[in-house]
XYZ file of N, CA and C in Angstrom:
780
model
N -21.097 7.393 -0.121
C -20.584 8.063 1.299
C -19.524 8.645 1.984
N -19.293 8.532 3.461
C -17.980 9.499 3.335
C -17.047 8.695 3.129
N -16.751 7.399 4.056
C -15.874 6.469 4.262
C -15.439 6.194 1.778
N -15.992 6.129 1.315
C -15.119 6.130 -0.293
C -15.351 7.321 -0.913
N -15.705 8.517 -0.691
C -15.416 10.206 -0.657
C -13.767 9.819 -0.674
N -13.678 9.405 0.699
C -12.373 9.954 1.245
C -11.114 8.726 0.804
N -11.925 7.923 0.733
C -10.989 7.111 -0.297
C -10.329 7.238 -1.911
N -11.519 8.190 -2.659
C -10.875 8.644 -4.000
C -9.993 10.197 -3.396
N -10.978 11.379 -2.277
C -9.761 12.050 -1.692
C -8.184 11.604 -2.460
N -8.308 10.524 -1.185
C -6.428 10.678 -0.895
C -5.367 9.531 -1.735
N -6.992 8.727 -2.576
C -6.065 9.173 -3.874
C -5.563 10.016 -5.335
N -6.724 10.521 -4.844
C -6.653 12.139 -6.016
C -6.111 12.912 -5.925
N -5.817 13.249 -3.810
C -4.874 14.080 -3.967
C -3.453 13.820 -4.168
N -2.038 13.464 -4.402
C -1.017 12.975 -4.922
C -0.708 13.187 -5.935
N -2.313 12.745 -6.703
C -1.950 13.343 -8.111
C -1.436 14.772 -9.065
N -3.298 15.315 -7.972
C -3.468 16.662 -8.397
C -2.537 17.752 -7.613
N -2.986 17.781 -6.715
C -2.201 18.533 -5.740
C -0.980 19.392 -6.697
N -1.029 20.817 -6.367
C 0.246 21.318 -7.014
C 0.213 21.963 -8.449
N -1.037 20.539 -9.085
C -0.970 20.619 -10.857
C -1.811 21.700 -11.103
N -1.498 22.090 -12.383
C -2.835 23.147 -13.023
C -3.500 23.113 -13.563
N -4.620 23.218 -13.805
C -5.755 22.577 -15.059
C -5.398 23.879 -16.332
N -5.212 22.599 -17.459
C -5.240 23.442 -18.988
C -6.206 23.760 -19.609
N -7.108 22.365 -19.062
C -8.492 22.194 -19.953
C -9.395 21.942 -19.405
N -10.566 21.836 -19.586
C -11.984 21.124 -18.931
C -12.834 21.122 -20.463
N -12.629 19.014 -20.611
C -13.649 19.614 -21.407
C -15.155 18.672 -20.525
N -16.241 19.688 -21.153
C -17.609 19.131 -20.590
C -18.531 19.030 -21.755
N -18.694 17.681 -22.036
C -18.718 16.970 -23.373
C -20.242 16.989 -23.302
N -21.206 17.019 -22.453
C -22.762 17.119 -22.726
C -22.993 18.553 -21.570
N -22.465 19.194 -22.155
C -22.691 20.590 -20.994
C -23.356 20.387 -19.544
N -23.778 19.378 -19.217
C -24.724 19.244 -17.392
C -23.395 20.866 -16.158
N -22.565 21.479 -16.531
C -21.671 21.526 -15.492
C -21.448 22.983 -16.031
N -22.683 24.304 -15.729
C -22.090 25.740 -16.432
C -20.798 25.907 -15.168
N -19.203 25.667 -15.920
C -18.439 26.222 -14.764
C -17.795 27.020 -15.496
N -17.280 28.360 -15.125
C -16.246 29.502 -15.481
C -15.204 29.067 -16.030
N -13.935 29.878 -17.155
C -13.140 28.993 -17.325
C -12.733 28.856 -16.600
N -11.515 27.797 -15.875
C -10.538 26.888 -15.166
C -9.076 27.241 -15.258
N -8.567 27.197 -16.587
C -7.363 27.056 -16.957
C -6.573 28.141 -16.565
N -5.193 27.661 -16.405
C -4.715 27.924 -15.070
C -4.790 28.463 -13.601
N -5.701 27.527 -12.879
C -6.346 27.603 -11.844
C -5.327 26.604 -11.261
N -4.547 26.765 -10.421
C -4.149 26.153 -9.944
C -4.459 25.196 -8.165
N -3.740 23.729 -8.421
C -4.838 23.125 -7.323
C -3.727 22.762 -5.960
N -4.163 24.088 -5.126
C -3.400 22.907 -3.814
C -3.745 22.533 -2.936
N -4.860 21.860 -2.857
C -4.988 20.225 -1.515
C -6.855 19.728 -2.622
N -6.878 18.818 -2.649
C -8.184 18.511 -2.193
C -9.043 18.011 -0.242
N -9.868 18.736 -0.590
C -10.096 18.395 0.957
C -11.470 18.073 0.580
N -12.413 17.184 2.182
C -13.108 16.676 2.034
C -13.879 17.234 3.645
N -15.171 17.035 2.643
C -16.099 17.139 4.389
C -17.585 16.295 4.110
N -18.172 15.973 5.141
C -18.586 14.583 5.098
C -18.529 14.147 3.196
N -19.468 13.658 3.294
C -19.678 13.280 0.883
C -19.196 14.156 -0.072
N -18.615 15.515 0.605
C -18.176 16.399 0.178
C -17.203 16.787 -0.598
N -16.380 17.023 -1.892
C -15.077 17.358 -2.025
C -14.882 18.423 -2.275
N -13.640 19.683 -2.437
C -13.603 20.336 -3.044
C -12.575 20.236 -3.525
N -11.714 21.334 -4.408
C -10.605 21.516 -5.043
C -10.436 22.685 -5.244
N -8.913 22.608 -3.906
C -9.335 23.722 -3.436
C -8.139 24.827 -4.175
N -8.039 26.404 -4.057
C -7.864 26.775 -5.726
C -6.575 27.756 -5.001
N -5.659 28.287 -5.447
C -4.496 29.065 -4.914
C -5.122 30.707 -4.658
N -6.321 31.012 -5.815
C -6.728 32.237 -5.278
C -8.230 31.463 -4.055
N -8.441 30.599 -3.507
C -9.202 30.313 -2.777
C -10.301 30.117 -2.977
N -10.447 30.433 -4.070
C -11.769 29.296 -4.334
C -11.798 28.460 -4.990
N -13.065 27.596 -5.173
C -13.169 25.838 -5.028
C -13.677 25.376 -6.319
N -14.235 24.137 -6.702
C -14.488 23.472 -7.641
C -14.491 22.197 -5.987
N -16.385 22.304 -6.226
C -16.932 20.976 -5.042
C -17.647 20.098 -6.577
N -17.378 18.436 -5.771
C -17.922 17.646 -6.775
C -18.460 16.864 -5.538
N -19.576 16.313 -6.206
C -20.319 15.338 -5.140
C -20.939 14.178 -6.348
N -20.286 13.201 -5.580
C -20.655 12.248 -7.006
C -21.773 11.359 -7.126
N -22.949 11.675 -6.041
C -24.052 11.739 -6.504
C -24.019 9.805 -5.390
N -24.482 9.141 -6.455
C -25.172 7.177 -6.589
C -23.534 7.232 -7.296
N -23.530 7.012 -8.801
C -23.103 6.232 -9.225
C -22.167 7.525 -10.203
N -21.345 7.893 -9.543
C -19.694 9.096 -9.974
C -18.906 8.514 -9.613
N -18.159 8.558 -10.342
C -16.841 8.504 -9.996
C -16.036 9.297 -10.337
N -14.426 9.663 -9.570
C -13.093 10.257 -10.854
C -12.366 9.126 -10.727
N -11.973 9.554 -12.338
C -10.774 8.034 -12.378
C -9.291 9.259 -12.899
N -8.021 8.384 -12.720
C -7.374 9.052 -13.520
C -6.507 8.217 -14.467
N -5.617 9.068 -15.430
C -5.510 8.415 -16.298
C -4.309 9.092 -16.725
N -3.387 8.506 -17.865
C -1.888 9.565 -18.013
C -2.466 9.636 -19.553
N -3.669 8.963 -20.183
C -3.859 9.461 -21.454
C -5.361 9.877 -21.717
N -5.861 10.560 -22.432
C -7.119 11.461 -22.768
C -7.889 10.619 -23.125
N -8.873 9.324 -22.563
C -9.392 8.142 -22.832
C -11.031 8.479 -22.667
N -11.383 7.707 -24.134
C -12.624 7.798 -23.791
C -12.933 6.822 -22.782
N -14.431 7.103 -21.827
C -14.823 6.168 -21.072
C -16.591 6.354 -21.396
N -17.138 4.927 -20.716
C -17.966 5.575 -20.467
C -18.452 6.074 -19.708
N -20.232 7.201 -20.557
C -20.472 7.597 -18.994
C -19.552 8.765 -18.777
N -18.195 9.392 -19.454
C -18.148 10.133 -19.315
C -18.577 11.666 -19.761
N -18.618 12.671 -18.592
C -19.230 13.509 -18.588
C -17.702 14.519 -18.748
N -17.495 15.220 -18.067
C -16.105 15.989 -17.845
C -14.519 15.533 -18.203
N -13.702 15.617 -18.445
C -11.912 15.281 -18.146
C -11.449 17.225 -18.253
N -10.761 16.900 -17.474
C -9.582 17.671 -16.298
C -7.904 17.333 -17.131
N -7.635 18.391 -18.148
C -6.579 18.205 -18.371
C -5.318 18.941 -17.393
N -4.299 17.728 -16.853
C -3.898 18.367 -15.825
C -2.808 19.316 -16.436
N -1.494 19.323 -15.566
C 0.328 20.126 -15.825
C 0.296 18.656 -15.952
N 2.021 17.970 -16.492
C 2.494 17.136 -15.945
C 2.423 16.232 -16.606
N 0.864 16.250 -17.071
C 0.777 14.848 -18.284
C -0.647 13.608 -17.729
N -1.434 14.549 -16.174
C -2.899 13.984 -16.506
C -3.829 14.365 -16.769
N -4.948 13.370 -16.301
C -6.087 12.972 -16.877
C -7.123 12.455 -15.982
N -8.144 13.441 -15.713
C -9.269 13.381 -14.594
C -10.392 13.443 -15.592
N -10.566 12.036 -15.381
C -12.317 12.113 -15.438
C -13.187 11.834 -14.707
N -14.355 12.749 -14.765
C -15.747 12.709 -14.062
C -16.805 11.507 -15.113
N -17.385 10.063 -14.034
C -17.895 9.677 -14.797
C -19.399 9.417 -14.345
N -20.381 9.292 -14.905
C -21.803 8.979 -13.744
C -22.505 9.039 -14.849
N -22.994 7.660 -14.527
C -24.459 7.114 -15.111
C -25.629 7.134 -14.873
N -25.535 7.738 -13.827
C -26.797 7.917 -13.410
C -27.389 9.440 -13.697
N -26.452 10.350 -13.099
C -26.517 11.840 -13.819
C -27.164 12.003 -12.082
N -26.304 11.852 -11.486
C -26.964 12.270 -9.893
C -25.919 13.055 -9.164
N -24.415 13.143 -9.608
C -23.144 14.308 -9.088
C -23.687 15.158 -9.597
N -22.634 16.124 -8.967
C -22.825 17.734 -8.925
C -21.321 17.746 -8.679
N -21.097 18.469 -10.036
C -20.008 19.537 -10.121
C -20.605 20.735 -9.787
N -20.270 21.927 -8.956
C -20.354 23.041 -8.983
C -18.944 24.019 -8.542
N -18.268 25.358 -9.483
C -17.735 25.975 -8.297
C -18.541 27.298 -7.801
N -17.264 26.993 -6.200
C -17.653 28.244 -5.356
C -16.775 29.348 -4.914
N -17.214 30.426 -5.319
C -16.033 31.471 -4.867
C -15.828 31.196 -3.413
N -14.825 32.213 -2.519
C -14.189 31.594 -1.008
C -15.730 31.828 -0.305
N -16.227 32.863 -0.726
C -17.332 33.347 0.491
C -18.404 32.528 0.162
N -19.296 31.715 -0.799
C -19.857 30.570 -1.355
C -19.389 29.591 -0.797
N -18.508 29.129 -0.227
C -17.807 28.057 -0.320
C -17.749 27.474 1.530
N -17.915 28.899 1.834
C -17.745 28.960 3.256
C -19.302 28.503 3.593
N -20.086 29.447 2.760
C -21.674 29.767 2.530
C -22.045 28.441 3.258
N -21.347 27.202 2.341
C -22.426 26.462 1.598
C -21.904 25.542 2.972
N -20.750 25.129 3.099
C -19.870 24.582 4.854
C -21.157 24.574 5.885
N -21.510 26.084 5.919
C -21.496 26.043 7.027
C -23.022 25.286 7.269
N -23.255 24.873 6.406
C -25.058 24.625 6.272
C -24.682 22.676 6.274
N -23.446 22.434 6.079
C -23.617 20.958 6.338
C -23.167 20.642 7.762
N -23.683 19.319 8.723
C -23.466 19.302 9.523
C -21.624 19.320 10.160
N -21.368 18.395 11.274
C -20.419 17.634 11.466
C -19.671 16.944 10.952
N -18.696 16.719 10.666
C -17.977 15.894 9.633
C -16.979 15.314 11.224
N -17.882 14.302 10.792
C -16.944 12.963 11.582
C -15.587 12.684 12.381
N -14.978 13.089 11.393
C -13.696 13.647 11.733
C -12.671 14.669 11.348
N -13.443 15.463 11.636
C -13.146 17.316 11.704
C -12.872 17.138 13.557
N -12.534 18.723 13.902
C -12.299 18.703 15.477
C -13.759 19.172 15.697
N -14.933 19.476 15.191
C -16.220 19.801 15.669
C -16.471 18.814 16.091
N -16.132 17.300 16.233
C -16.748 16.446 16.897
C -16.589 16.210 18.047
N -17.563 16.380 18.945
C -16.974 16.255 20.203
C -18.368 16.049 20.482
N -17.915 15.114 22.252
C -19.420 14.336 22.693
C -20.554 15.289 22.512
N -19.716 16.287 22.935
C -20.586 17.668 23.663
C -21.644 18.927 23.145
N -20.903 18.475 21.414
C -21.726 19.342 20.146
C -22.913 17.412 19.847
N -22.364 16.765 19.956
C -23.303 16.057 19.015
C -24.491 15.424 20.284
N -24.346 15.292 21.236
C -25.130 15.024 22.160
C -26.092 15.722 22.003
N -26.049 17.478 21.917
C -26.886 18.592 22.159
C -28.458 18.499 20.655
N -26.762 17.179 19.813
C -27.676 17.735 18.938
C -28.924 16.127 18.350
N -28.777 15.187 19.643
C -29.860 13.915 20.301
C -30.990 14.451 21.166
N -31.694 15.031 20.428
C -32.991 15.094 21.228
C -34.393 15.267 20.159
N -35.078 15.878 20.964
C -36.237 15.161 19.492
C -37.354 14.658 19.094
N -38.138 14.189 18.832
C -38.073 13.207 18.156
C -38.547 12.128 17.234
N -37.452 12.648 16.710
C -36.627 12.360 15.679
C -36.399 10.053 15.289
N -35.922 9.682 14.856
C -35.661 8.721 14.740
C -34.322 8.577 14.671
N -33.468 7.980 15.649
C -31.747 8.060 14.794
C -31.722 7.472 13.787
N -32.394 6.220 13.641
C -31.557 6.472 11.615
C -32.120 7.194 10.843
N -33.038 7.902 11.447
C -33.564 9.443 10.175
C -32.175 10.633 10.762
N -31.656 10.851 11.726
C -30.976 11.801 12.298
C -29.091 11.281 11.693
N -29.169 10.300 12.001
C -27.968 9.644 10.818
C -27.995 10.190 9.261
N -28.670 9.945 9.193
C -29.050 10.235 7.475
C -29.146 11.939 7.136
N -29.499 12.155 7.930
C -29.667 13.889 7.626
C -28.764 14.808 8.015
N -28.068 14.597 6.736
C -26.875 15.977 6.736
C -26.642 17.429 7.018
N -27.093 17.922 7.910
C -27.272 18.805 8.600
C -26.830 18.753 9.916
N -26.963 17.386 10.517
C -26.510 17.404 11.397
C -25.145 16.267 11.686
N -24.954 15.222 11.405
C -24.509 14.513 11.168
C -23.173 14.121 8.886
N -22.697 15.015 8.982
C -22.037 15.098 7.388
C -21.361 13.766 6.963
N -22.069 12.654 6.271
C -21.227 11.646 5.159
C -21.895 10.480 5.960
N -23.172 10.409 6.617
C -23.261 8.849 6.388
C -24.910 8.774 5.701
N -24.488 7.446 5.113
C -25.621 7.423 4.344
C -26.225 5.671 5.190
N -26.788 5.125 3.881
C -27.980 3.913 3.988
C -27.064 2.875 4.871
N -26.232 2.473 4.132
C -25.152 1.055 4.418
C -24.775 1.593 5.883
N -23.804 2.554 5.920
C -23.081 2.625 7.391
C -24.449 3.417 8.874
N -25.456 3.987 8.235
C -26.123 3.790 9.767
C -26.557 2.546 9.895
N -26.961 1.956 9.349
C -27.130 0.403 10.138
C -25.941 -0.156 10.656
N -24.873 -0.156 9.860
C -23.355 -0.465 10.508
C -23.265 0.400 11.653
N -23.637 1.497 12.275
C -23.376 1.907 13.770
C -24.292 1.905 14.258
N -25.182 1.189 13.982
C -26.203 1.140 14.707
C -26.193 -0.113 15.190
N -25.917 -0.694 14.438
C -25.756 -2.389 15.159
C -24.667 -2.284 16.177
N -23.578 -1.432 15.599
C -21.918 -1.432 17.317
C -21.845 -0.540 17.571
N -23.674 -0.077 18.073
C -24.052 0.951 19.228
C -24.433 0.264 19.727
N -25.644 -0.698 19.100
C -26.664 -1.913 20.279
C -28.148 -0.885 20.482
N -27.749 0.112 19.428
C -29.263 0.471 19.395
C -30.130 0.464 18.199
N -31.596 0.542 18.507
C -32.361 -0.032 17.181
C -32.730 1.573 16.972
N -32.178 1.118 15.639
C -33.155 2.182 14.838
C -34.681 2.893 14.713
N -35.202 2.305 14.983
C -36.693 3.239 15.617
C -36.583 3.581 17.199
N -35.451 4.047 17.391
C -35.288 4.417 19.188
C -35.406 6.390 18.576
N -36.208 6.953 19.478
C -36.675 8.042 19.374
C -35.145 8.854 19.703
N -35.204 10.319 19.269
C -33.405 10.888 20.558
C -34.094 10.724 22.038
N -34.957 11.479 21.917
C -35.374 11.933 23.528
C -35.134 11.168 24.343
N -35.490 10.073 24.034
C -35.079 8.713 25.217
C -34.007 8.108 25.604
N -32.954 7.950 24.494
C -31.732 7.747 24.669
C -31.052 8.169 26.049
N -30.206 7.003 26.179
C -29.575 6.926 27.668
C -28.182 7.737 27.224
N -27.855 8.323 28.265
C -25.829 9.134 28.210
C -25.365 8.274 27.438
N -25.467 7.307 28.631
C -24.264 5.713 28.493
C -24.572 4.853 26.503
N -25.614 5.500 25.406
C -26.117 5.164 24.506
C -25.605 6.328 23.245
N -25.667 6.932 23.924
C -25.244 8.314 22.839
C -23.502 8.618 23.470
N -22.744 7.989 23.583
C -21.922 7.608 24.735
C -21.372 6.827 23.252
N -21.949 5.557 23.258
C -22.077 4.253 21.831
C -21.840 4.782 21.466
N -22.701 5.952 20.787
C -23.345 6.680 19.306
C -21.840 7.191 18.930
N -21.559 7.719 19.676
C -20.236 9.208 19.384
C -18.743 8.328 19.462
N -18.574 6.870 19.364
C -17.639 5.844 18.992
C -17.994 5.265 18.115
N -19.416 4.752 17.777
C -19.060 4.003 16.732
C -18.957 5.154 15.363
N -20.103 5.929 15.452
C -19.353 6.843 14.278
C -17.802 6.550 13.489
N -17.430 6.703 14.032
C -16.049 7.245 13.696
C -15.484 6.117 13.391
N -15.650 5.277 13.913
C -15.042 3.583 14.319
C -15.246 3.098 13.104
N -16.545 2.666 12.627
C -17.256 2.735 11.651
C -16.249 2.863 9.813
N -16.911 3.805 10.655
C -16.775 4.647 9.001
C -14.949 4.792 8.884
N -13.801 4.591 10.151
C -12.293 4.947 9.863
C -12.342 3.067 9.473
N -12.908 2.105 9.856
C -12.375 0.497 9.539
C -12.907 0.506 7.819
N -14.657 1.351 7.329
C -14.273 1.052 5.897
C -13.562 1.959 5.270
N -13.394 3.079 5.451
C -11.334 3.691 4.782
C -10.677 2.458 5.022
N -10.297 2.363 6.034
C -9.421 0.897 5.639
C -9.425 0.238 5.016
N -10.324 -0.850 4.857
C -10.867 -1.701 3.726
C -11.612 -0.591 2.610
N -10.832 0.483 2.223
C -10.891 0.739 0.608
C -11.959 1.000 0.212
N -13.715 0.830 1.104
C -14.609 1.435 1.045
C -15.608 0.425 1.130
N -17.408 0.411 0.500
C -17.938 -1.042 0.056
C -17.916 -0.776 -1.276
N -17.754 -1.889 -2.374
C -18.433 -2.039 -3.239
C -19.480 -2.964 -3.372
N -20.866 -2.557 -3.843
C -21.678 -3.115 -3.141
C -22.658 -3.286 -4.956
N -22.356 -2.085 -5.629
C -23.391 -2.386 -6.767
C -21.683 -0.878 -7.841
N -21.660 -0.390 -7.358
C -20.950 1.012 -8.287
C -19.583 1.478 -7.744
N -19.271 1.761 -6.442
C -17.696 2.238 -6.293
C -16.578 1.174 -6.367
N -15.960 1.868 -7.235
C -14.697 2.080 -7.409
C -13.778 3.203 -6.908
N -12.767 3.308 -6.583
C -11.725 4.067 -6.400
C -11.140 4.875 -7.719
N -10.232 5.697 -7.301
C -10.070 6.622 -9.007
C -8.487 5.664 -9.521
N -8.129 4.625 -9.380
C -7.760 4.083 -10.567
C -8.458 2.479 -11.164
N -9.671 2.350 -10.493
C -10.528 1.721 -10.765
C -10.750 0.284 -9.777
N -9.867 0.434 -8.289
C -10.164 -0.491 -7.277
C -11.856 -0.299 -7.013
N -11.411 -1.178 -6.392
C -12.883 -1.522 -5.489
C -12.706 -2.120 -4.413
N -13.629 -1.697 -2.841
C -13.764 -1.557 -1.459
C -13.773 -3.228 -1.321
N -13.564 -3.032 0.089
C -14.243 -4.574 0.746
C -14.509 -4.339 2.091
N -15.103 -3.909 2.258
C -15.900 -3.133 3.405
C -17.204 -4.591 3.052
N -17.775 -4.445 1.947
C -19.146 -5.397 1.884
C -18.474 -6.200 2.721
N -17.530 -7.146 2.632
C -17.111 -8.965 3.185
C -17.542 -9.024 4.625
N -17.541 -6.900 5.390
C -17.089 -6.787 6.639
C -18.347 -6.116 6.905
N -19.725 -6.493 6.473
C -20.642 -5.917 6.986
C -21.451 -7.298 7.855
N -22.167 -6.089 9.047
C -22.588 -7.089 10.807
C -24.260 -7.201 10.190
N -25.215 -6.154 9.403
C -25.803 -6.174 8.997
C -26.625 -6.080 8.108
N -25.706 -4.730 6.909
C -26.519 -4.450 5.613
C -26.327 -5.320 4.672
N -27.561 -5.698 4.528
C -27.401 -6.467 3.206
C -28.190 -8.186 3.764
N -27.857 -8.341 4.981
C -28.401 -9.561 5.679
C -29.545 -9.762 5.838
N -30.476 -9.844 5.649
C -31.482 -10.148 6.247
C -32.240 -11.874 6.483
N -32.441 -12.239 6.885
C -32.401 -13.428 7.786
C -31.285 -14.348 7.502
N -30.260 -13.877 7.730
C -28.730 -14.092 8.271
C -28.510 -14.516 9.440
N -27.837 -15.270 9.989
C -27.906 -15.228 11.566
C -26.821 -13.722 12.303
N -27.332 -13.371 13.231
C -26.856 -12.403 13.557
C -25.154 -12.735 14.637
N -24.192 -11.557 13.910
C -23.191 -12.319 14.395
C -22.536 -12.453 15.533
N -23.508 -11.799 15.939
C -23.268 -11.390 18.078
C -24.199 -12.400 18.460
N -24.851 -12.969 18.600
C -26.397 -13.514 18.507
C -26.529 -14.897 18.181
N -26.950 -14.286 16.572
C -27.502 -15.779 15.969
C -28.038 -15.507 15.591
N -29.446 -14.937 15.698
C -30.765 -14.672 16.103
C -30.773 -13.283 14.687
N -32.031 -14.395 13.510
C -31.785 -13.771 12.465
C -32.089 -12.534 12.209
N -30.760 -11.733 11.441
C -31.538 -9.873 10.895
C -32.689 -9.622 10.157
N -32.944 -8.711 11.169
C -34.326 -8.173 10.437
C -33.928 -7.566 8.971
N -34.654 -6.729 8.575
C -34.964 -5.685 7.430
C -36.622 -5.490 6.987
N -36.705 -3.940 7.852
C -37.226 -3.116 7.629
C -37.123 -1.692 6.701
N -38.183 -1.376 6.054
C -37.778 0.368 5.379
C -38.702 1.190 6.113
N -37.739 2.016 6.354
C -38.191 3.125 7.135
C -38.049 4.375 6.190
N -38.762 5.355 6.181
C -38.646 6.256 5.590
C -37.398 6.142 3.964
N -38.776 5.294 3.087
C -38.757 4.813 2.106
C -36.915 4.044 2.201
N -36.050 3.408 2.345
C -34.776 3.374 2.679
C -34.645 1.696 3.809
N -34.015 1.050 3.174
C -34.406 -0.750 3.530
C -33.136 -0.528 4.985
N -33.824 -0.632 6.080
C -32.660 -0.569 7.151
C -32.121 -2.218 7.781
N -31.316 -2.456 8.191
C -31.160 -4.280 8.959
C -30.618 -3.792 10.027
N -31.426 -4.780 10.925
C -30.627 -4.673 12.524
C -30.981 -5.927 13.087
N -30.210 -6.239 14.059
C -30.820 -7.362 15.225
C -31.594 -6.668 15.730
N -32.700 -7.279 16.419
C -34.030 -7.748 17.471
C -33.658 -7.804 18.683
N -33.085 -8.458 18.634
C -32.418 -8.942 19.704
C -31.526 -7.877 20.356
N -30.468 -7.936 20.049
C -29.305 -6.961 20.547
C -29.011 -5.143 20.765
N -30.161 -5.604 19.161
C -30.117 -3.706 19.192
C -31.830 -3.181 20.263
N -31.174 -2.619 21.131
C -32.362 -1.898 22.135
C -33.197 -0.336 21.528
């Protein structure tokens, strides 16, 4: 989700910005990439769950980590489990893309294709476009609030873990319909989204099964989860048991006493 991707971005940008790609090794032939040798990485940007290696020539490499994808830095060309790509860069830096379940994506985007792709995504909660007026306009219709938060075309970057945490922070039941949210509830939701995500970033993300940073370190936000994965345990706010319900094939955790 967004916090984990941002943790990776912050870690790798300091090493990769200004470096030149010398060679790309695609061990399993998964990615139909054009020749990238000689491309200079200007910066690493992020929108929602998506990373972009932005080149000095205005084109970019798009990276989506999927469920188990990892970008790992090293100073040697080291074989790693589930390794699919190695980027050899100037200054003796190697970046490996490892992906056990193979849901990750890497694509090359010419400049215009990158812009078109960004326009297809929702608002990033840390971008200037994230304003109450814009978010409030999206909060209409018959869709459930939980489904809305997972829709990457509306607000980009929120997944199953943080949607449950955001709704708990907002005191909104996950099955509430957008059309009946009050203005006060919309404000609470608007404030809770970046608050929860920023705290998760501060904790270096949530490691429940697979996530590690680019240096192999794990996050600690799993120790701060208020509802996710806590079915049957007492609510930290009121003491009533946390409930679990499957909505849209995804497990959702909430307190029916605190969230209305």
